[in-house]
Short mmCIF file of C-alpha atoms (C1' of nucleotides) in Angstrom, two decimals:
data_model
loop_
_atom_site.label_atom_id
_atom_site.label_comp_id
_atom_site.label_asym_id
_atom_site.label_seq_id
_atom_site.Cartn_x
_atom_site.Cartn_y
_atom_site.Cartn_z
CA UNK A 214 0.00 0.00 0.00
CA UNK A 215 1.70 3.30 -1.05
CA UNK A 216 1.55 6.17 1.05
CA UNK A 217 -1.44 7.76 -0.42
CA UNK A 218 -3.70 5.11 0.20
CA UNK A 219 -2.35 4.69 3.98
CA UNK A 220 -2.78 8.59 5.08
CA UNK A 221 -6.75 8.08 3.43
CA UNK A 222 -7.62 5.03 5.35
CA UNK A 223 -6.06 5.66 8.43
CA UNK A 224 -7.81 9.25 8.02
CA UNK A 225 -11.19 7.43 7.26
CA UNK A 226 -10.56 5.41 10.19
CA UNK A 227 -9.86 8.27 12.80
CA UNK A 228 -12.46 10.66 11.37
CA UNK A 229 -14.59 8.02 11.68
CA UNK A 230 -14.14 6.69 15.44
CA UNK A 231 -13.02 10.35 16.58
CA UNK A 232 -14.95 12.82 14.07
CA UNK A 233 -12.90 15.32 12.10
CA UNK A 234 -12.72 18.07 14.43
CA UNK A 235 -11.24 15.85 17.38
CA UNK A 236 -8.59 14.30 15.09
CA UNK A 237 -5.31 16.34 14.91
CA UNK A 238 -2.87 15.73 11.63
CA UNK A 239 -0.24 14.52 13.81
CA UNK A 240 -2.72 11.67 14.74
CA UNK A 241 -2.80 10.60 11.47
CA UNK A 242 0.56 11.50 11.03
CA UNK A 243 1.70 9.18 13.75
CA UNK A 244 -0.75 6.43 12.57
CA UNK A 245 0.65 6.24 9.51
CA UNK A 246 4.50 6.58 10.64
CA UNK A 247 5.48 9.61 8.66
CA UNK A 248 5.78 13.26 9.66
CA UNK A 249 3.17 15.66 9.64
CA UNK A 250 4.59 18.28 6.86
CA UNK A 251 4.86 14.93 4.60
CA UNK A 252 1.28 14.40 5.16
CA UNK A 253 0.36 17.84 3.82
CA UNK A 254 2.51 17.07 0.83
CA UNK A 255 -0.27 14.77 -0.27
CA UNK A 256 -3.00 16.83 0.84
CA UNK A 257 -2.64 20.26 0.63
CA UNK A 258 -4.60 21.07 3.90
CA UNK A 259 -6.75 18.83 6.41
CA UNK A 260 -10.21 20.38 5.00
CA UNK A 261 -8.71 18.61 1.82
CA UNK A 262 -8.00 15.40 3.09
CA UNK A 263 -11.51 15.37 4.55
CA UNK A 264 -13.16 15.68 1.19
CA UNK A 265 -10.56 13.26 -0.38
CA UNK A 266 -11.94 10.62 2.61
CA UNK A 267 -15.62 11.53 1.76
CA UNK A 268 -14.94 11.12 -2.08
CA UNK A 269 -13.50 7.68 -1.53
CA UNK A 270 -16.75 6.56 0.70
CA UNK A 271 -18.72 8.00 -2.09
CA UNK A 272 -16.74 5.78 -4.92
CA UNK A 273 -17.05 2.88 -3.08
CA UNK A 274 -20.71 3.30 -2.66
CA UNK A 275 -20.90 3.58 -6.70
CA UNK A 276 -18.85 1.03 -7.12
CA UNK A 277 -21.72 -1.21 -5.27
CA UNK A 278 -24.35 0.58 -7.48
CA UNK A 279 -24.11 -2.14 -10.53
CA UNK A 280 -24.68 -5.39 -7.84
CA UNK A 281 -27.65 -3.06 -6.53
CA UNK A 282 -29.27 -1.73 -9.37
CA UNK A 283 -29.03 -6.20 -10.42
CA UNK A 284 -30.69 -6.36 -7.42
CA UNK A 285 -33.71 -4.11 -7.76
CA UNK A 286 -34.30 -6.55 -11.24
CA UNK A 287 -34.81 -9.65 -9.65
CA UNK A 288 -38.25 -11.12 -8.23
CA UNK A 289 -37.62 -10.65 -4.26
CA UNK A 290 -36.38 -6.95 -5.34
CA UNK A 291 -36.84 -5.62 -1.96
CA UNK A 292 -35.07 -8.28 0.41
CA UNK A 293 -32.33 -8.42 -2.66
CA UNK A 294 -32.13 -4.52 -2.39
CA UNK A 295 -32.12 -4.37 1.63
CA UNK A 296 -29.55 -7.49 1.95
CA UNK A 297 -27.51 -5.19 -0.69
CA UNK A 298 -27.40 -2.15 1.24
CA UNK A 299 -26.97 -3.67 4.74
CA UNK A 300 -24.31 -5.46 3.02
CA UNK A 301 -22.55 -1.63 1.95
CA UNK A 302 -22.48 -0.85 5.76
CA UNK A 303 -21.52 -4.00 7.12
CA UNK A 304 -18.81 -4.57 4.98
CA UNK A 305 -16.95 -1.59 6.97
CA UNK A 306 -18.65 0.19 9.65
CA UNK A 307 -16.49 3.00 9.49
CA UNK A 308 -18.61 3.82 6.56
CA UNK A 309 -21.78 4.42 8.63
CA UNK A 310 -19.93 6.49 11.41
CA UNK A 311 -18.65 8.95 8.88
CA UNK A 312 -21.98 9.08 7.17
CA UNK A 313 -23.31 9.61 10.53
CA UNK A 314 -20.60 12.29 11.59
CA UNK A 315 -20.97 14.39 8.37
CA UNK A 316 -24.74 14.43 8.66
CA UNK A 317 -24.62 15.99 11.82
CA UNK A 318 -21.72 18.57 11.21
CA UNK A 319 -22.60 19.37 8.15
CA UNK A 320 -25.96 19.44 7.58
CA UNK A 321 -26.26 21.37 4.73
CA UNK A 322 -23.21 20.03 2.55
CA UNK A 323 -24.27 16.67 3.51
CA UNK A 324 -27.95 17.53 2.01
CA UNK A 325 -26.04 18.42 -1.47
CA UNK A 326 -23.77 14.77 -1.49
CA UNK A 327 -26.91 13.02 -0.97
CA UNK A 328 -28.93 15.08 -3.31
CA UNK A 329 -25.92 14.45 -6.21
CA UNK A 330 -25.36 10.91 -5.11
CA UNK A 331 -28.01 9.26 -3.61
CA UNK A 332 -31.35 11.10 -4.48
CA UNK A 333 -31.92 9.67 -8.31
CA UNK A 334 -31.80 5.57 -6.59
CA UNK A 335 -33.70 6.31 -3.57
CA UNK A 336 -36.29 7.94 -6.52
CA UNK A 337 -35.90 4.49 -8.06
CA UNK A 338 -36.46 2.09 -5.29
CA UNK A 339 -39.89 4.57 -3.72
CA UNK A 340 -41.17 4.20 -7.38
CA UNK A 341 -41.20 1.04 -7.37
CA UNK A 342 -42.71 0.91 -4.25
CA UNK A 343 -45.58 2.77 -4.84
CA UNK A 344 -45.83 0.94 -8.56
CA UNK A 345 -45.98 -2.91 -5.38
CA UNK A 346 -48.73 -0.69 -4.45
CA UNK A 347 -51.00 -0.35 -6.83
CA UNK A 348 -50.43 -3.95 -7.88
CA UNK A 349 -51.40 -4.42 -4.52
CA UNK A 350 -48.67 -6.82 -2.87
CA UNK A 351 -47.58 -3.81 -1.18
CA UNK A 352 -48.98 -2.17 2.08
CA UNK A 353 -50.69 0.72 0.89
CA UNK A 354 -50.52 2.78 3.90
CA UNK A 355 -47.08 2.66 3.44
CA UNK A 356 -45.23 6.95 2.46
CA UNK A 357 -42.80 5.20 -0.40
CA UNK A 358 -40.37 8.15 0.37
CA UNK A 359 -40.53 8.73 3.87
CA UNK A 360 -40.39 4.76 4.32
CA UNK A 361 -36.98 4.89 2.09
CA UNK A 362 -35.65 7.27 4.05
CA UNK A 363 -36.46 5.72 7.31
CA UNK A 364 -34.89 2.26 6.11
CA UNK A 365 -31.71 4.20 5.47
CA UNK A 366 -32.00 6.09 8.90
CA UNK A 367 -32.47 2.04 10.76
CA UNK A 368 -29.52 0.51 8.40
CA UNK A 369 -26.99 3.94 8.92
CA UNK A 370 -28.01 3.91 12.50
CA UNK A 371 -27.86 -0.10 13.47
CA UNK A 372 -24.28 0.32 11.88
CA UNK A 373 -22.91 3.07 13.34
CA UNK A 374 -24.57 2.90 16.67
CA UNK A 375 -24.98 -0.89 17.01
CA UNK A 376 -22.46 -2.06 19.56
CA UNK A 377 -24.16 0.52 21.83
CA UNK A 378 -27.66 -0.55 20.90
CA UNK A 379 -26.98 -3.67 22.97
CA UNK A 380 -27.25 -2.86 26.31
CA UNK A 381 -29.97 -4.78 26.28
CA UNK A 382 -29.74 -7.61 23.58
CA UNK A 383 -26.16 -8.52 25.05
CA UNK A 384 -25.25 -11.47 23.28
CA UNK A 385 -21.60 -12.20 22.46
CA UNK A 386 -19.03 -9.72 20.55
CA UNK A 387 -19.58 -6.01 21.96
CA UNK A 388 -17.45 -4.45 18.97
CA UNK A 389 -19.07 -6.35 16.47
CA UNK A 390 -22.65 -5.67 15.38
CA UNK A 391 -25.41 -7.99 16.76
CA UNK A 392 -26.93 -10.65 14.32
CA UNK A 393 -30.21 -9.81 16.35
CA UNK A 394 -30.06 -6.31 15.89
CA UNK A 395 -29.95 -6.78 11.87
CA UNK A 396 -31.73 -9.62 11.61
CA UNK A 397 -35.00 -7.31 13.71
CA UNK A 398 -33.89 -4.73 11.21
CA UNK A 399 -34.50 -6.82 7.92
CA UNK A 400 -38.17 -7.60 9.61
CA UNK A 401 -39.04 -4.52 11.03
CA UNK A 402 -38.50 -2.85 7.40
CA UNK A 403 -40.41 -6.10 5.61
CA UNK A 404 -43.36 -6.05 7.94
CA UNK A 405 -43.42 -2.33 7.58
CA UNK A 406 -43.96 -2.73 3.55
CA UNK A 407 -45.80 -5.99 3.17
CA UNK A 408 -49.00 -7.72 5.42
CA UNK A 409 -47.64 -11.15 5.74
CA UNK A 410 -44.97 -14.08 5.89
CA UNK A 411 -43.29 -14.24 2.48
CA UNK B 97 -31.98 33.13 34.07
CA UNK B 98 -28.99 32.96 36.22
CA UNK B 99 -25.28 32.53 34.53
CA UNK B 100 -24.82 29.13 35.51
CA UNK B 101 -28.18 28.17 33.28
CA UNK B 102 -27.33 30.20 30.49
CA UNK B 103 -23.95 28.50 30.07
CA UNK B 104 -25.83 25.30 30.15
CA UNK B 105 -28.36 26.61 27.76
CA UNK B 106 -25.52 27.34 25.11
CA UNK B 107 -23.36 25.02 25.62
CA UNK B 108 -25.60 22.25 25.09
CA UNK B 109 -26.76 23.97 22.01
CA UNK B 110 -23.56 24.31 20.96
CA UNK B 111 -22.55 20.68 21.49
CA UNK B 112 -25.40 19.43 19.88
CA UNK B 113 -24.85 21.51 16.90
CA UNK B 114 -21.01 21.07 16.42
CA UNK B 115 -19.64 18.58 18.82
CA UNK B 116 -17.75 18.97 21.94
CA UNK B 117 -14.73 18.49 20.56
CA UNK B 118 -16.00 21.35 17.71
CA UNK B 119 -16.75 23.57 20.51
CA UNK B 120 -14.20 26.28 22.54
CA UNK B 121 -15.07 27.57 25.62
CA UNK B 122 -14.40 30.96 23.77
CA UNK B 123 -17.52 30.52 22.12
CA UNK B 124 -19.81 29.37 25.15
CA UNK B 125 -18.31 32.28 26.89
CA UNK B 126 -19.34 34.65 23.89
CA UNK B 127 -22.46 33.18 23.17
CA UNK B 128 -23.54 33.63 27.24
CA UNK B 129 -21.77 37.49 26.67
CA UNK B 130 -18.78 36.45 29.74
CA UNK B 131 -15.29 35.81 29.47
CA UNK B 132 -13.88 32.89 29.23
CA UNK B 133 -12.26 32.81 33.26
CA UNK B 134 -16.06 33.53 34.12
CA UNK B 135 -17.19 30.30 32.70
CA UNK B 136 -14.34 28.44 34.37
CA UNK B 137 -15.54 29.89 37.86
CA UNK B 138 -19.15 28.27 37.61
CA UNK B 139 -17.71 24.76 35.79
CA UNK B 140 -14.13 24.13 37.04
CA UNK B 141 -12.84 22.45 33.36
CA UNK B 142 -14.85 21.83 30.21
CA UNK B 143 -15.07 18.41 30.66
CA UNK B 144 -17.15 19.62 33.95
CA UNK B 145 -19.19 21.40 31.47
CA UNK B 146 -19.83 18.70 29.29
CA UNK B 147 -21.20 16.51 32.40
CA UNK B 148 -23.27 18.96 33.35
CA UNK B 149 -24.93 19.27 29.90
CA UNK B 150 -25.63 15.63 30.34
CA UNK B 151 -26.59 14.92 33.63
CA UNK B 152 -28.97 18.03 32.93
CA UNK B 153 -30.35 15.65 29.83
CA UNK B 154 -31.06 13.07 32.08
CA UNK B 155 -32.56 14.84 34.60
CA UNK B 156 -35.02 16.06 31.69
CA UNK B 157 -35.58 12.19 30.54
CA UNK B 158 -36.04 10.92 34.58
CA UNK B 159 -39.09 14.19 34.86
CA UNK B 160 -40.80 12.63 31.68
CA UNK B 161 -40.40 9.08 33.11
CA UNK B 162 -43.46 9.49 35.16
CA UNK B 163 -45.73 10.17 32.44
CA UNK B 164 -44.08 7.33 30.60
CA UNK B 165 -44.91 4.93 32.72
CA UNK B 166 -48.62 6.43 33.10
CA UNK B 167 -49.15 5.81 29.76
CA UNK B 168 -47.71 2.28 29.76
CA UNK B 169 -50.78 1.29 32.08
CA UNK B 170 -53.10 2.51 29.67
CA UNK B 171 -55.06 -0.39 26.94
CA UNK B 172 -52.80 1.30 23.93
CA UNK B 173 -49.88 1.46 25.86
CA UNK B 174 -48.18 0.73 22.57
CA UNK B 175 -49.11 4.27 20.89
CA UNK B 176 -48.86 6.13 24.02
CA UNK B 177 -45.31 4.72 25.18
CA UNK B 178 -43.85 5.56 21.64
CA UNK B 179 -45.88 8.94 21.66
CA UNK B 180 -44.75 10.00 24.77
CA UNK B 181 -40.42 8.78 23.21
CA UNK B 182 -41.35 10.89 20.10
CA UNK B 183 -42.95 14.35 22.34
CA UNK B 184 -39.21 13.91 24.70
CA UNK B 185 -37.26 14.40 21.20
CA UNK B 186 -39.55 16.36 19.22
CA UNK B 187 -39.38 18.68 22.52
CA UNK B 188 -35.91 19.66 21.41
CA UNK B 189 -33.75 18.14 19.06
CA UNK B 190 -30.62 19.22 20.56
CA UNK B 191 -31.48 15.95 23.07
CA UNK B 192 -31.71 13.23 20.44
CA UNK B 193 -28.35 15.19 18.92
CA UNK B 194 -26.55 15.42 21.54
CA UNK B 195 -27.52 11.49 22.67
CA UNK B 196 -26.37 10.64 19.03
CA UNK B 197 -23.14 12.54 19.07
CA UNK B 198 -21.57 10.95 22.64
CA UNK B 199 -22.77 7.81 21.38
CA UNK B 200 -20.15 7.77 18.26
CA UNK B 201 -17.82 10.65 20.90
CA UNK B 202 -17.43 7.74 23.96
CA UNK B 203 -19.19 4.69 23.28
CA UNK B 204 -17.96 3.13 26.83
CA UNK B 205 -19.40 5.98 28.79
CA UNK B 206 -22.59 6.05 26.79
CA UNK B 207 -23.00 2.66 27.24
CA UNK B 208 -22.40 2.57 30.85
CA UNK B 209 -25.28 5.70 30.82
CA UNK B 210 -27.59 3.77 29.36
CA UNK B 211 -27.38 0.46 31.30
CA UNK B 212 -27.93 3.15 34.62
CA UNK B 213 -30.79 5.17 33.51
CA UNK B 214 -32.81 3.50 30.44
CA UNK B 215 -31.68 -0.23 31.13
CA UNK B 216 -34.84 -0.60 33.33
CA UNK B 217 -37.70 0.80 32.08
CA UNK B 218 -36.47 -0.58 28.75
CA UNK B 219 -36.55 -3.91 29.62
CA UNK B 220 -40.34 -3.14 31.17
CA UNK B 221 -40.88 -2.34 27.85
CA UNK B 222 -39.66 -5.33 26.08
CA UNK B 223 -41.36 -7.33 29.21
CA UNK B 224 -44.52 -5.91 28.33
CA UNK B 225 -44.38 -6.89 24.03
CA UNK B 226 -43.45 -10.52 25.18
CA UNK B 227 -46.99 -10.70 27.44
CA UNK B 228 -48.78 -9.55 24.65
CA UNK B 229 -46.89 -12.18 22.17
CA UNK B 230 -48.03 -14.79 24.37
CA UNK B 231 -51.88 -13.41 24.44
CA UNK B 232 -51.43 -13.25 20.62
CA UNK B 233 -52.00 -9.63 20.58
CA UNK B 234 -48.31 -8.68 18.84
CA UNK B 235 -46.38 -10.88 15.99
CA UNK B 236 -44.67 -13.38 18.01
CA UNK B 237 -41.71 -13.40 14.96
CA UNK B 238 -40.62 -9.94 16.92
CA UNK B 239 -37.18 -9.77 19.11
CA UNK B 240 -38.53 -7.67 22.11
CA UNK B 241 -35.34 -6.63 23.22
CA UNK B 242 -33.76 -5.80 19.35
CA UNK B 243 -36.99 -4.34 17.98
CA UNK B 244 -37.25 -2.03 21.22
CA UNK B 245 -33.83 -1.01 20.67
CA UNK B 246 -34.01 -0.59 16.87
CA UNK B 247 -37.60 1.86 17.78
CA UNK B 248 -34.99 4.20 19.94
CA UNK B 249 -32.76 4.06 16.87
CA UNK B 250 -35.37 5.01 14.45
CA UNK B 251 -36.82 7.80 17.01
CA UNK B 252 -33.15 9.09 17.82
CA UNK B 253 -32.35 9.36 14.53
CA UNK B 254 -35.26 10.77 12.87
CA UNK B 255 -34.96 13.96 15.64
CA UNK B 256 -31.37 14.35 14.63
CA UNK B 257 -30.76 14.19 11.52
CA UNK B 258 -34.32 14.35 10.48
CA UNK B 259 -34.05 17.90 8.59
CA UNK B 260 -31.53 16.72 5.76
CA UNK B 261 -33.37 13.09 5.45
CA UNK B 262 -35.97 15.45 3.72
CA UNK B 263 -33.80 15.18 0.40
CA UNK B 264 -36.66 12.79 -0.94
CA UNK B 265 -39.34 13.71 1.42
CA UNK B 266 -39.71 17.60 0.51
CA UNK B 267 -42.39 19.31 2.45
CA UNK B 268 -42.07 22.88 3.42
CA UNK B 269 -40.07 23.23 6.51
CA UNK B 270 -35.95 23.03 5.91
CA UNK B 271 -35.07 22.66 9.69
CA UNK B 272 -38.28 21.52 11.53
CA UNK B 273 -38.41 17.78 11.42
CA UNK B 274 -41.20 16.93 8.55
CA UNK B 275 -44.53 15.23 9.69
CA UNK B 276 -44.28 12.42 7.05
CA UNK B 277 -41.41 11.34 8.48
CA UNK B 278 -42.74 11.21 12.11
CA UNK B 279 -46.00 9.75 10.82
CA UNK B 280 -44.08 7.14 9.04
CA UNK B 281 -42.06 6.78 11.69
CA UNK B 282 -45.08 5.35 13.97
CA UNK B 283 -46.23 3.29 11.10
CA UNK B 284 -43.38 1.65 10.62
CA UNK B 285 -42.76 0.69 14.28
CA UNK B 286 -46.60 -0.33 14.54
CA UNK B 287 -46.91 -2.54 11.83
CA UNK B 288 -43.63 -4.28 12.61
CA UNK B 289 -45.78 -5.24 15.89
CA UNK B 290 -49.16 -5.42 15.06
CA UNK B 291 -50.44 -7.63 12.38
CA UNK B 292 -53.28 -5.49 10.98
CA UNK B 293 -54.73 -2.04 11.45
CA UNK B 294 -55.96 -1.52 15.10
"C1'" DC C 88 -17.00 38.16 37.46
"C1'" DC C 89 -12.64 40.51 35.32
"C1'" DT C 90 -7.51 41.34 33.23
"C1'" DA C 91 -3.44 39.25 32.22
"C1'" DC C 92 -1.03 35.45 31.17
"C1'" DC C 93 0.58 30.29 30.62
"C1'" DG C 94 2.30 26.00 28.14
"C1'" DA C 95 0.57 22.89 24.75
"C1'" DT C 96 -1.20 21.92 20.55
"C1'" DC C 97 -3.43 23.24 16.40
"C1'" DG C 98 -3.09 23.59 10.99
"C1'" DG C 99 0.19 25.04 7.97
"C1'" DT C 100 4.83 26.96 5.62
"C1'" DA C 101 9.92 27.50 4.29
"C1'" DG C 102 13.45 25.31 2.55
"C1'" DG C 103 15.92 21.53 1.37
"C1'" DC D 174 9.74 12.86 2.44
"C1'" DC D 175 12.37 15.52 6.30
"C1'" DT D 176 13.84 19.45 10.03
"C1'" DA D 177 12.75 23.68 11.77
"C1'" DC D 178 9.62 26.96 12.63
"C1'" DC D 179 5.19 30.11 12.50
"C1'" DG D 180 0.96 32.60 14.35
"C1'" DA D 181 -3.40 31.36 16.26
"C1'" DT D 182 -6.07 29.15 19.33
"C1'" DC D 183 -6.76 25.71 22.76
"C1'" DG D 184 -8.07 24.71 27.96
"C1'" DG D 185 -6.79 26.49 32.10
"C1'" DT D 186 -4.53 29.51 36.15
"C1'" DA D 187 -3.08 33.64 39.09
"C1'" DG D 188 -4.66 37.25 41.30
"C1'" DG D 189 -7.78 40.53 42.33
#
DNA sequence: CCTACCGATCGGTAGG
DNA sequence: CCTACCGATCGGTAGG
């Protein structure tokens, strides 16, 4: 791994477990073993790193676009779609932290990423909700857009919150997130959208 | 309202809004209109401060318990215990921000928090969904303990980062959390627990 | 509740 | 990629 790629994901990880503003260059500096001015050779300034970090979530999330959009084709779209997103998230929680973190410092450039980036297939997956609807094998009472959103809110939240979120379902790992937690996710959000078992 | 409140009044705004770590006691000070020393003579060190904030959270969260617990005694006890969750955020959403952000800030702490103050009446809670699972009155495929958990994760983060989740769901308001999402919200945490309307 | 001041650390630059 | 260094700001103290 060449330098580069070190300073981002040990950046990614801090930012992440720390948030931006409580992580100092010569954290990451340290992390990675160089000095700090070496650092700042790569990126210009720490307000640049951060949007280099957020740009590299953002590509890895398109990069998992193609295996979701496949998903939204098939018969079960909506499990296929949920497994696919929870899948995102689990893969590296890291991802849900900083998601987390940027939402709540920054509101309103946040609002804009997700607008750019995320807005056109959350458009796709509430139309064809509301199209399960009218065909009638979806819940009707269901708000395709709010429920979307709310989904996203569980998954992000489960993710980045989850080892905390089991104070009371204490099973095993505490660092790792609980198979209860996500498998009461995956029904919660099913039972939500359609009446009954399968 | 005294100093000591007024510090407590900003600073908890200004936690909630940019993180403790994204918050100098310059700007407290300047936001209450005292210097900096000032602020140091009522809390003895910011991290003072920032238990303060807290414990003041908590003290808000143990005066609502009462009518909590009221309305779990009622027949809908259902509607009126997650009613009464959704009034203690809506209230102000620099609680459910502020909860959010020391639960990514200090996971340990917030953990041990938890397990003091909403360990028990949380597990009442989950108590109380198993009784009716046996009387066949809520979906016995529901984890108690996970879905009650994953409810405080969709209520927590609806109330914090409810105003940019409104990328999809549009409405008027920019910074007031939108009604859709609230009334999706309950209908989504309903019909993961009841089978059928009423 | 204030003025005056402290050492430590912050993000960042000069120059090689 | 490094050493050496910068001004600004950090949380906090002395003393009144």
């Amino acid at each position: 791994m060449d330098v580069r790629a070190k300073i981002l994901h040990e950046a990614t990880r801090l930012f992440a477990m720390k948030g931006v503003d409580g992580t100092s260059l010569q954290e990451i500096s340290d992390a990675v073993g160089v000095r700090k001015p070496s650092l700042l050779y790569h990126f210009p300034s720490k307000e640049a790193l951060h949007s280099s970090v957020l740009e590299h979530l953002l590509s890895r999330w398109n990069e998992s676009l193609p295996r979701l959009l496949k998903a939204a084709a098939r018969e079960d779209r909506f499990d296929a779609i949920l497994d696919e997103t929870i899948e995102f998230f689990a893969a590296d929680v890291d991802r849900a932290r900083l998601l987390l973190r940027e939402a709540l410092d920054r509101p309103a450039e946040m609002r804009e990423l997700l607008r750019a980036h995320a807005s056109p297939w959350l458009g796709i997956v509430a139309e064809s909700i509301k199209k399960a609807q009218h065909e009638g094998s979806m819940l009707k009472e269901a708000d395709p857009e709010a429920y979307v959103m709310q989904v996203i809110n569980l998954v992000v939240g489960t993710f980045a919150v989850g080892p905390l979120l089991q104070v009371l379902v204490h099973s095993r790992g505490q660092h790792e997130v609980d198979a209860r937690l996500v498998r009461e996710l995956k029904r919660v959000a099913r039972a939500a959208l359609v009446s009954r078992r399968n």
